[in-house]
Every structure is written in C-alpha cells, then in structure tokens.
Coordinates of N, CA, C and O in Angstrom, one line a residue:
M146 N 0.8 -1.2 0.2 CA 0.0 -0.2 -0.2 C 0.5 1.1 0.2 O 1.8 1.1 0.7
R147 N 0.6 2.2 -0.6 CA 1.1 3.3 -0.5 C 1.0 4.2 1.0 O 0.2 3.8 2.0
A148 N 2.0 4.7 1.0 CA 2.4 5.5 2.5 C 1.3 6.1 2.9 O 0.8 6.1 4.0
D149 N 1.1 7.0 2.0 CA 0.0 7.7 2.3 C -1.8 7.3 2.0 O -2.3 8.0 2.1
S150 N -1.7 6.2 1.9 CA -3.2 6.0 2.1 C -3.6 5.7 3.4 O -3.2 5.4 4.4
R151 N -4.9 6.0 3.4 CA -6.1 6.0 4.5 C -6.1 4.7 4.8 O -6.8 4.3 5.7
Y152 N -6.2 3.6 4.1 CA -6.5 2.1 4.0 C -5.1 1.5 4.0 O -4.2 1.2 3.5
R153 N -5.4 -0.1 4.9 CA -4.5 -0.8 5.0 C -4.5 -2.1 4.0 O -3.5 -2.5 3.6
V154 N -5.3 -2.0 3.1 CA -5.7 -3.2 2.3 C -6.8 -2.7 1.5 O -7.5 -1.9 1.6
V155 N -6.4 -3.1 0.0 CA -7.6 -2.7 -1.0 C -7.7 -4.1 -1.8 O -7.2 -4.9 -1.8
I156 N -9.1 -4.4 -1.8 CA -9.7 -5.6 -2.1 C -10.3 -5.3 -3.6 O -11.1 -4.4 -3.5
V157 N -10.0 -6.0 -4.5 CA -10.6 -6.0 -5.9 C -11.7 -7.1 -5.6 O -11.4 -8.2 -5.8
G158 N -12.9 -6.6 -5.9 CA -14.3 -7.4 -5.9 C -15.2 -7.3 -7.4 O -15.0 -6.1 -7.8
R159 N -15.6 -8.6 -7.6 CA -16.5 -8.4 -8.9 C -17.7 -8.3 -8.5 O -18.8 -8.2 -9.2
H160 N -17.8 -9.0 -7.0 CA -19.1 -9.1 -6.6 C -19.3 -8.0 -5.6 O -19.2 -8.5 -4.0
L161 N -19.7 -6.6 -5.5 CA -19.5 -6.1 -4.5 C -20.3 -6.1 -3.1 O -19.8 -5.6 -2.3
G162 N -21.3 -6.6 -3.1 CA -22.1 -6.9 -2.0 C -21.4 -7.7 -1.4 O -21.3 -7.9 0.2
V163 N -21.1 -8.9 -1.7 CA -20.4 -10.1 -0.7 C -18.8 -9.6 -0.6 O -18.7 -9.8 0.6
T164 N -18.4 -8.8 -1.7 CA -16.7 -8.2 -1.2 C -16.9 -7.7 0.1 O -16.2 -7.6 0.8
G165 N -18.0 -6.6 -0.2 CA -18.1 -5.3 0.9 C -18.1 -5.8 2.1 O -18.1 -5.4 3.3
A166 N -19.2 -7.0 2.4 CA -19.5 -7.5 3.6 C -18.5 -7.9 4.3 O -18.9 -8.2 5.1
A167 N -17.4 -9.0 3.2 CA -16.4 -9.6 3.8 C -15.2 -8.8 4.3 O -14.6 -9.4 5.1
A168 N -15.5 -7.4 3.6 CA -14.1 -6.6 4.0 C -14.0 -6.2 5.2 O -15.3 -5.9 5.9
P169 N -12.7 -6.0 5.8 CA -12.8 -5.2 7.2 C -13.1 -3.6 6.9 O -13.2 -3.3 5.6
L170 N -13.7 -3.3 7.8 CA -14.1 -1.6 7.9 C -12.8 -0.7 7.2 O -13.1 0.4 6.9
D171 N -11.6 -1.4 7.8 CA -10.5 -0.2 7.5 C -9.9 -0.7 5.8 O -8.5 -0.6 5.9
S172 N -10.7 -1.2 5.2 CA -10.3 -1.7 4.0 C -11.1 -0.9 2.9 O -12.3 -0.4 2.9
Y173 N -10.4 -0.8 1.6 CA -11.1 -0.2 0.5 C -11.5 -1.4 -0.4 O -10.9 -2.0 -1.1
V174 N -12.6 -1.3 -1.0 CA -12.8 -2.2 -2.1 C -13.4 -1.5 -3.1 O -14.0 -0.7 -3.3
N175 N -12.0 -2.2 -4.4 CA -12.2 -1.4 -5.6 C -13.2 -2.1 -6.6 O -13.0 -3.7 -6.7
D176 N -14.2 -1.5 -7.3 CA -15.0 -2.7 -7.8 C -14.3 -3.0 -9.6 O -13.8 -2.0 -10.4
A177 N -14.1 -4.0 -9.7 CA -13.3 -4.5 -10.8 C -13.9 -4.1 -12.2 O -13.6 -4.0 -13.6
W178 N -15.4 -4.3 -11.9 CA -16.2 -4.0 -13.2 C -16.2 -2.6 -13.6 O -17.0 -2.3 -14.7
G179 N -16.0 -1.7 -12.7 CA -16.1 0.0 -13.4 C -17.3 0.4 -12.8 O -17.8 1.5 -13.6
L180 N -18.5 -0.1 -12.5 CA -19.4 0.1 -12.1 C -19.6 1.3 -10.8 O -20.2 2.4 -11.0
A181 N -18.7 1.2 -9.7 CA -18.7 2.0 -8.8 C -17.5 2.7 -8.6 O -17.1 3.3 -7.5
S182 N -16.6 2.2 -9.7 CA -14.9 2.9 -9.6 C -14.9 4.0 -10.5 O -15.5 4.2 -11.5
P183 N -14.6 5.0 -9.6 CA -14.6 6.5 -10.7 C -13.6 6.4 -11.9 O -13.4 7.0 -12.6
I184 N -12.4 5.5 -11.3 CA -11.4 5.1 -12.7 C -12.0 4.5 -13.9 O -12.1 4.7 -14.7
G185 N -12.7 3.3 -13.3 CA -13.4 2.1 -14.1 C -14.3 2.8 -15.0 O -14.5 2.2 -16.2
A186 N -15.1 3.4 -14.4 CA -16.2 4.0 -15.1 C -16.0 4.8 -16.7 O -16.7 5.3 -17.1
H187 N -14.9 5.2 -16.2 CA -14.7 6.4 -17.2 C -13.7 5.8 -18.4 O -13.1 6.4 -19.4
L188 N -13.3 4.7 -18.0 CA -12.7 3.9 -19.6 C -13.4 4.2 -21.0 O -14.8 3.9 -21.0
A189 N -12.7 4.3 -21.7 CA -13.3 4.3 -23.1 C -14.0 2.6 -23.2 O -13.1 1.7 -23.2
L190 N -15.2 2.5 -24.1 CA -15.5 1.2 -24.4 C -14.7 0.7 -25.6 O -14.5 1.4 -26.9
E191 N -14.5 -0.3 -25.6 CA -13.7 -1.0 -26.8 C -14.9 -2.0 -27.8 O -14.6 -1.6 -28.7
R192 N -15.9 -2.3 -26.9 CA -16.8 -2.9 -27.5 C -18.2 -3.2 -26.4 O -18.0 -2.9 -25.2
W193 N -19.4 -3.1 -27.0 CA -20.7 -3.0 -26.2 C -20.8 -4.8 -26.0 O -21.0 -5.1 -27.1
S194 N -20.8 -5.2 -24.7 CA -21.4 -6.5 -24.6 C -22.3 -6.7 -23.4 O -23.4 -7.1 -23.8
W195 N -22.3 -6.6 -22.6 CA -22.8 -6.6 -21.5 C -23.0 -5.3 -20.3 O -22.1 -4.7 -20.1
P196 N -24.5 -4.6 -20.7 CA -24.5 -3.1 -20.0 C -23.8 -3.0 -18.8 O -24.0 -3.7 -17.8
G197 N -23.1 -2.0 -18.8 CA -22.6 -1.8 -17.4 C -21.1 -2.3 -16.9 O -20.8 -2.2 -16.0
H198 N -21.1 -3.6 -17.5 CA -20.2 -4.6 -17.1 C -19.0 -4.3 -18.3 O -18.1 -5.4 -18.2
E199 N -18.9 -3.3 -19.0 CA -17.7 -3.4 -20.5 C -16.5 -3.0 -19.9 O -15.5 -3.2 -20.7
K200 N -16.3 -2.5 -18.6 CA -15.0 -1.5 -18.6 C -14.3 -2.3 -17.2 O -14.3 -1.4 -16.2
F201 N -14.3 -3.4 -17.4 CA -13.2 -4.0 -16.7 C -11.9 -3.4 -16.1 O -11.0 -3.2 -17.3
L202 N -12.0 -3.2 -14.8 CA -10.6 -2.5 -14.6 C -9.9 -3.2 -14.2 O -9.6 -4.0 -13.3
R203 N -8.6 -3.5 -14.8 CA -7.6 -4.2 -14.8 C -6.5 -3.8 -13.7 O -6.5 -2.9 -13.1
N204 N -5.5 -4.8 -12.9 CA -5.0 -4.9 -12.0 C -3.7 -3.7 -12.0 O -3.5 -3.1 -11.3
Y205 N -3.5 -3.0 -13.4 CA -2.2 -2.2 -13.2 C -2.8 -1.0 -12.8 O -2.2 -0.1 -12.4
W206 N -3.7 -0.6 -13.3 CA -4.5 0.6 -12.7 C -5.1 0.8 -11.2 O -4.7 1.7 -10.4
V207 N -4.9 -0.5 -10.8 CA -5.5 -0.7 -9.0 C -3.8 -0.6 -8.5 O -4.0 0.3 -7.3
F208 N -2.9 -1.3 -8.8 CA -1.4 -1.1 -8.2 C -1.1 0.3 -8.7 O -0.5 0.9 -7.9
A209 N -1.8 1.3 -9.7 CA -0.8 2.4 -10.0 C -1.5 3.5 -9.0 O -1.1 4.4 -8.7
E210 N -3.0 3.1 -8.3 CA -3.7 4.1 -7.7 C -3.2 3.8 -6.1 O -3.1 4.6 -5.5
W211 N -3.3 2.3 -5.7 CA -3.4 2.4 -4.4 C -1.8 1.7 -3.9 O -1.3 1.6 -2.5
A212 N -1.0 1.0 -4.6 CA 0.4 0.0 -4.6 C 1.4 1.6 -4.2 O 1.5 2.3 -4.4
A213 N 2.5 0.7 -3.4 CA 3.3 1.4 -3.0 C 4.2 2.0 -4.5 O 3.8 1.1 -5.2
E214 N 5.1 2.5 -4.1 CA 5.7 3.0 -5.6 C 6.2 2.2 -6.3 O 6.7 2.1 -7.5
H215 N 7.1 1.1 -5.3 CA 7.8 -0.1 -6.2 C 7.4 -1.4 -5.8 O 8.2 -1.8 -4.6
P216 N 6.1 -1.4 -5.9 CA 5.4 -3.0 -5.9 C 6.7 -4.0 -5.9 O 7.4 -4.1 -7.0
P217 N 6.8 -5.3 -5.0 CA 7.5 -6.7 -5.4 C 6.8 -6.9 -6.6 O 5.9 -7.2 -6.9
Q218 N 8.1 -7.1 -7.4 CA 7.9 -8.1 -8.6 C 6.7 -9.2 -8.7 O 5.9 -9.6 -9.2
R219 N 6.8 -10.0 -7.5 CA 5.9 -11.5 -7.4 C 4.6 -10.5 -7.3 O 3.7 -11.6 -7.8
D220 N 4.6 -9.7 -6.6 CA 3.0 -9.4 -6.6 C 2.9 -8.5 -7.5 O 1.2 -8.8 -8.1
L221 N 3.3 -8.2 -8.7 CA 3.1 -7.7 -9.7 C 2.9 -9.0 -10.7 O 1.8 -9.3 -11.9
L222 N 3.6 -9.9 -10.5 CA 3.2 -11.1 -11.6 C 2.2 -11.8 -11.2 O 1.4 -12.4 -12.0
R223 N 1.7 -12.0 -9.8 CA 0.6 -12.8 -9.5 C -0.6 -11.9 -9.8 O -1.8 -12.6 -9.9
A224 N -0.7 -10.6 -10.2 CA -1.6 -9.7 -10.7 C -1.6 -9.8 -11.8 O -2.4 -9.2 -12.4
G225 N -0.7 -9.8 -12.5 CA -0.8 -10.3 -14.3 C -0.5 -8.9 -14.6 O -0.8 -8.3 -15.4
A226 N 0.1 -7.8 -13.9 CA 0.6 -6.4 -14.1 C 2.1 -6.2 -14.3 O 3.0 -6.6 -13.7
S227 N 2.5 -5.5 -15.3 CA 3.7 -5.5 -15.6 C 4.6 -3.8 -15.0 O 3.1 -3.0 -14.8
R228 N 5.4 -4.2 -14.8 CA 5.8 -2.8 -14.0 C 5.7 -1.8 -14.8 O 5.5 -0.1 -14.4
E229 N 5.9 -1.7 -16.2 CA 5.8 -0.4 -17.1 C 4.3 0.0 -17.5 O 3.8 0.8 -17.4
A230 N 3.6 -1.3 -17.3 CA 2.0 -0.5 -17.4 C 1.6 0.1 -16.5 O 0.7 1.1 -16.1
V231 N 2.2 -0.6 -14.9 CA 1.5 0.2 -13.7 C 2.1 1.7 -13.6 O 1.5 2.6 -13.2
E232 N 3.5 1.7 -14.0 CA 4.1 3.0 -14.0 C 3.8 4.0 -15.0 O 3.3 5.1 -14.8
A233 N 3.0 3.9 -16.5 CA 2.3 4.2 -17.1 C 0.8 4.8 -16.9 O 0.6 6.0 -17.0
A234 N 0.2 4.0 -16.1 CA -1.2 4.1 -15.5 C -0.8 5.2 -14.6 O -1.8 6.3 -14.3
R235 N 0.1 5.0 -13.9 CA 0.4 6.2 -12.4 C 0.4 7.6 -13.1 O 0.0 8.5 -12.7
A236 N 1.8 7.5 -14.0 CA 1.5 8.8 -14.6 C 0.4 9.0 -15.2 O 0.1 10.5 -15.3
A237 N -0.3 8.7 -15.8 CA -1.9 9.3 -16.4 C -2.8 9.8 -15.8 O -3.4 10.6 -15.7
L238 N -2.9 8.8 -14.5 CA -3.9 9.2 -12.9 C -3.5 10.7 -12.5 O -4.2 11.3 -12.2
G239 N -1.9 10.9 -12.7 CA -1.9 12.2 -12.0 C -2.0 13.6 -13.4 O -1.2 14.7 -13.3
C240 N -2.7 13.2 -15.0 CA -2.4 14.2 -15.6 C -3.9 14.4 -16.1 O -5.0 13.9 -16.2
G241 N -3.8 15.8 -16.5 CA -5.1 16.5 -17.2 C -6.3 15.7 -16.1 O -6.4 16.1 -15.4
E242 N -7.3 15.9 -17.4 CA -8.7 15.6 -16.7 C -8.9 14.2 -15.8 O -9.7 14.0 -15.0
L243 N -8.0 13.2 -16.2 CA -8.0 12.0 -14.9 C -7.6 12.4 -13.4 O -8.1 12.0 -12.7
A244 N -6.6 13.3 -13.7 CA -6.3 14.1 -12.3 C -7.3 14.5 -11.7 O -7.6 14.5 -10.5
E245 N -8.2 15.8 -12.6 CA -9.3 16.6 -11.9 C -10.3 15.2 -11.5 O -11.0 15.7 -10.4
L246 N -10.6 14.4 -12.4 CA -11.7 13.3 -11.7 C -11.3 12.7 -10.5 O -12.3 12.7 -9.6
R247 N -9.8 12.4 -10.2 CA -9.7 12.0 -9.1 C -10.1 12.9 -8.0 O -10.4 11.9 -6.9
E248 N -9.4 13.5 -8.3 CA -9.3 15.0 -7.2 C -10.8 15.2 -6.6 O -11.4 15.5 -5.9
S249 N -11.8 15.0 -7.9 CA -13.5 15.2 -7.3 C -13.9 14.3 -6.7 O -14.6 14.6 -6.1
V250 N -13.1 13.4 -6.6 CA -13.9 12.1 -5.5 C -12.9 11.9 -4.4 O -13.6 11.1 -3.7
R251 N -11.8 11.9 -4.5 CA -11.0 11.7 -3.1 C -10.5 12.9 -2.2 O -10.4 12.7 -1.3
A252 N -10.7 13.8 -3.1 CA -10.1 15.5 -2.1 C -11.3 15.6 -1.4 O -12.8 15.3 -1.4
P253 N -11.2 16.1 -0.1 CA -12.0 16.6 0.6 C -13.3 17.5 0.2 O -12.9 18.4 -0.4
L254 N -14.4 17.6 0.5 CA -15.8 18.1 0.0 C -15.9 19.9 0.7 O -16.6 19.6 1.3
T255 N -14.7 20.1 0.4 CA -15.1 21.6 0.3 C -16.2 22.5 -0.2 O -16.5 22.0 -0.8
A256 N -16.5 23.6 0.2 CA -17.3 24.6 -0.5 C -16.7 24.5 -1.9 O -17.7 24.6 -2.8
E257 N -15.5 25.2 -2.0 CA -14.7 25.1 -3.2 C -14.9 24.0 -4.2 O -15.1 23.9 -5.3
R258 N -14.5 22.8 -3.6 CA -14.3 21.3 -4.1 C -15.9 21.0 -4.5 O -16.3 20.6 -5.7
F259 N -16.9 21.3 -3.8 CA -18.5 21.3 -3.9 C -18.6 22.0 -5.2 O -19.5 21.4 -6.1
W260 N -18.5 23.2 -5.2 CA -18.6 24.1 -6.4 C -18.4 23.4 -7.9 O -18.6 23.5 -8.7
R261 N -16.7 23.2 -7.7 CA -16.0 22.8 -8.5 C -16.9 21.6 -9.3 O -16.9 21.1 -10.5
N262 N -17.1 20.4 -8.3 CA -17.5 19.1 -8.9 C -19.0 19.6 -9.5 O -19.4 19.2 -10.5
L263 N -20.0 20.6 -8.9 CA -21.2 21.0 -9.6 C -20.9 21.4 -11.0 O -21.8 20.8 -11.8
T264 N -19.9 22.7 -11.1 CA -19.9 23.0 -12.5 C -19.1 22.3 -13.2 O -19.2 22.5 -14.8
G265 N -18.4 21.0 -13.0 CA -17.5 20.2 -14.0 C -18.2 18.9 -14.3 O -17.8 18.2 -14.9
A266 N -19.5 18.9 -13.6 CA -20.2 17.6 -13.7 C -20.2 17.3 -15.0 O -20.4 15.9 -15.5
V267 N -21.2 18.0 -16.0 CA -21.4 17.5 -17.3 C -20.2 17.2 -18.3 O -20.1 15.9 -18.5
E268 N -18.9 17.7 -18.3 CA -17.7 17.7 -18.8 C -17.1 16.6 -17.8 O -16.5 15.5 -18.8
R269 N -16.9 16.4 -17.1 CA -16.4 14.9 -16.1 C -17.4 13.9 -16.6 O -16.6 12.9 -16.7
T270 N -18.7 13.6 -16.7 CA -19.6 12.7 -16.9 C -19.2 12.1 -18.3 O -19.3 10.6 -18.4
Q271 N -18.8 13.2 -19.2 CA -18.5 12.5 -20.6 C -17.2 12.3 -20.7 O -16.7 11.6 -22.0
F272 N -16.4 12.3 -19.6 CA -14.9 12.1 -20.0 C -14.8 10.6 -20.4 O -15.1 10.2 -19.2
R273 N -14.1 10.2 -21.3 CA -13.1 8.8 -21.2 C -11.9 8.8 -21.8 O -11.4 9.7 -22.1
F274 N -11.2 8.0 -21.1 CA -9.6 7.5 -21.4 C -9.5 6.5 -21.9 O -10.2 5.5 -21.5
A275 N -8.3 6.1 -22.6 CA -8.0 4.5 -22.8 C -7.7 3.9 -22.1 O -7.2 4.1 -21.1
R276 N -8.4 2.6 -22.0 CA -7.9 1.6 -21.2 C -6.4 1.3 -21.0 O -5.8 0.7 -20.1
W277 N -5.5 1.2 -21.9 CA -4.5 1.2 -22.1 C -3.4 2.1 -21.7 O -3.6 2.9 -22.3
P278 N -2.6 1.7 -20.4 CA -2.0 2.7 -19.9 C -1.1 3.7 -20.5 O -1.0 4.9 -20.4
A279 N -0.4 3.1 -21.5 CA 0.3 4.0 -22.2 C -0.2 5.0 -23.2 O 0.2 5.7 -23.3
A280 N -1.2 4.2 -23.8 CA -2.4 5.1 -24.5 C -2.6 6.4 -23.5 O -2.8 7.5 -24.3
A281 N -3.3 6.0 -22.5 CA -3.7 7.2 -21.8 C -3.1 8.1 -21.3 O -2.9 9.2 -21.0
Q282 N -1.5 7.5 -20.5 CA -0.6 8.3 -20.7 C -0.3 9.3 -21.6 O -0.2 10.5 -21.8
K283 N -0.1 8.7 -23.3 CA 0.1 9.7 -24.3 C -0.7 10.4 -24.4 O -0.3 12.0 -24.6
A284 N -1.9 10.2 -24.4 CA -3.2 11.2 -24.7 C -3.4 12.2 -23.3 O -3.8 13.5 -23.9
L285 N -3.1 11.9 -22.5 CA -3.2 12.6 -20.9 C -2.5 13.7 -20.8 O -2.5 14.9 -20.2
C286 N -1.2 12.9 -21.1 CA 0.1 13.8 -20.5 C 0.8 14.6 -21.5 O 1.9 15.2 -21.2
D287 N 1.2 13.9 -22.6 CA 1.8 14.5 -23.7 C 1.1 15.3 -24.9 O 1.8 15.6 -25.9
R288 N 0.5 16.1 -24.1 CA -0.4 17.4 -25.4 C 0.2 18.4 -25.0 O 1.1 18.3 -24.1
P289 N 0.6 18.9 -26.1 CA 1.1 20.5 -25.7 C 0.4 21.2 -25.0 O -1.0 21.2 -25.2
A290 N 1.0 22.4 -24.3 CA -0.2 23.1 -23.4 C -1.2 23.9 -24.4 O -1.1 24.3 -25.5
G291 N -2.5 24.1 -24.0 CA -3.4 24.4 -24.4 C -3.8 23.6 -25.9 O -4.8 24.3 -26.5
G292 N -3.5 22.2 -26.1 CA -4.3 21.7 -27.2 C -4.5 20.6 -26.8 O -4.3 19.4 -26.9
G293 N -6.0 21.2 -27.2 CA -7.0 19.8 -27.1 C -7.1 19.4 -25.5 O -6.3 19.5 -24.8
S294 N -8.2 18.8 -25.4 CA -9.0 18.4 -24.3 C -8.2 17.1 -23.9 O -8.2 17.0 -22.6
G295 N -7.9 16.1 -24.6 CA -7.5 14.9 -24.5 C -8.7 14.0 -24.3 O -8.6 12.6 -23.9
L296 N -9.8 14.2 -24.4 CA -11.2 13.7 -23.9 C -11.7 12.6 -25.2 O -10.9 13.0 -26.1
T297 N -11.7 11.4 -24.7 CA -12.5 10.6 -25.5 C -14.0 10.5 -25.5 O -14.4 10.4 -24.1
R298 N -14.8 10.5 -26.5 CA -16.0 10.2 -26.3 C -16.5 9.5 -27.1 O -16.5 9.2 -28.2

C-alpha cells in the first residue's frame, strides 16, 4: 500500500455486495467491473457487450492508484501487471482530466470542491480515457499546452 493511503488493504471485488460484507471496515473495496469505480467508470469502451460491465478495471490501474511506489515483482506477476504498465497508469492518473476526476472524488468536500464538482459535472461525466496505460498516458500527459482536451467521447 502507498504510505499516504488511509486504508491498510485494497480488495478488488467483482461482486461488491459479498466483497463489501466480507471486507474489514478499514479496507477499500475496488470495483473490478467499473460500475462503482471512478476510474473504471470512465474507461473508453472497446466493445459493447454486457450493459455496465464492459469496463473491466485491470490490475495495473489498481496498482497504480493504491500500491507502494515500487511493488514487489512477485506481487505484479501474481496480479498479471507489468511494472511498465503500472508506471504508465500512475503517470496517466496524475495528468489532465484524469487527475481532475480523481481529485473530484478523493479530495475533502470543501465548499470550493463542491462548486467545482457541480460546475464540472457534465464535462466530467462525458470524459473517457484509453484503457491501456501507455495510450492513456500519451493522450493525457503528452499534449502541448492548450492543445485539445485529451477527452475520448
């Protein structure tokens, strides 16, 4: 876990009711299907198949958001995530609209944050980003200043 995390453990769950009921109160349940995950919910669709379940959140995104800066290689192997994918995902999480999306759900809800959430809701709702970390990093982080939004719709 990241040193600055307020959780001791993150559990990736496919069935939130069961997973949430079994999880300790000091843990975070990360929705693998992207239905309740602020990151997974905004992945660009590659194909339409099962309504609401097309945005499976791969482990490299979970590691990028929650894991220590240098997770052990054995943990990455077990999760099927390469170090390069985790690093690209972590970079993408800190750039542009994706960084703003994370801030909108993770930051303390001050009056200013409430107003920014309210006034940015439509644009944020429409925001989509590439599911593959390298593509997301390129689209969100490698833009020239003032050059396009990096949004995928």
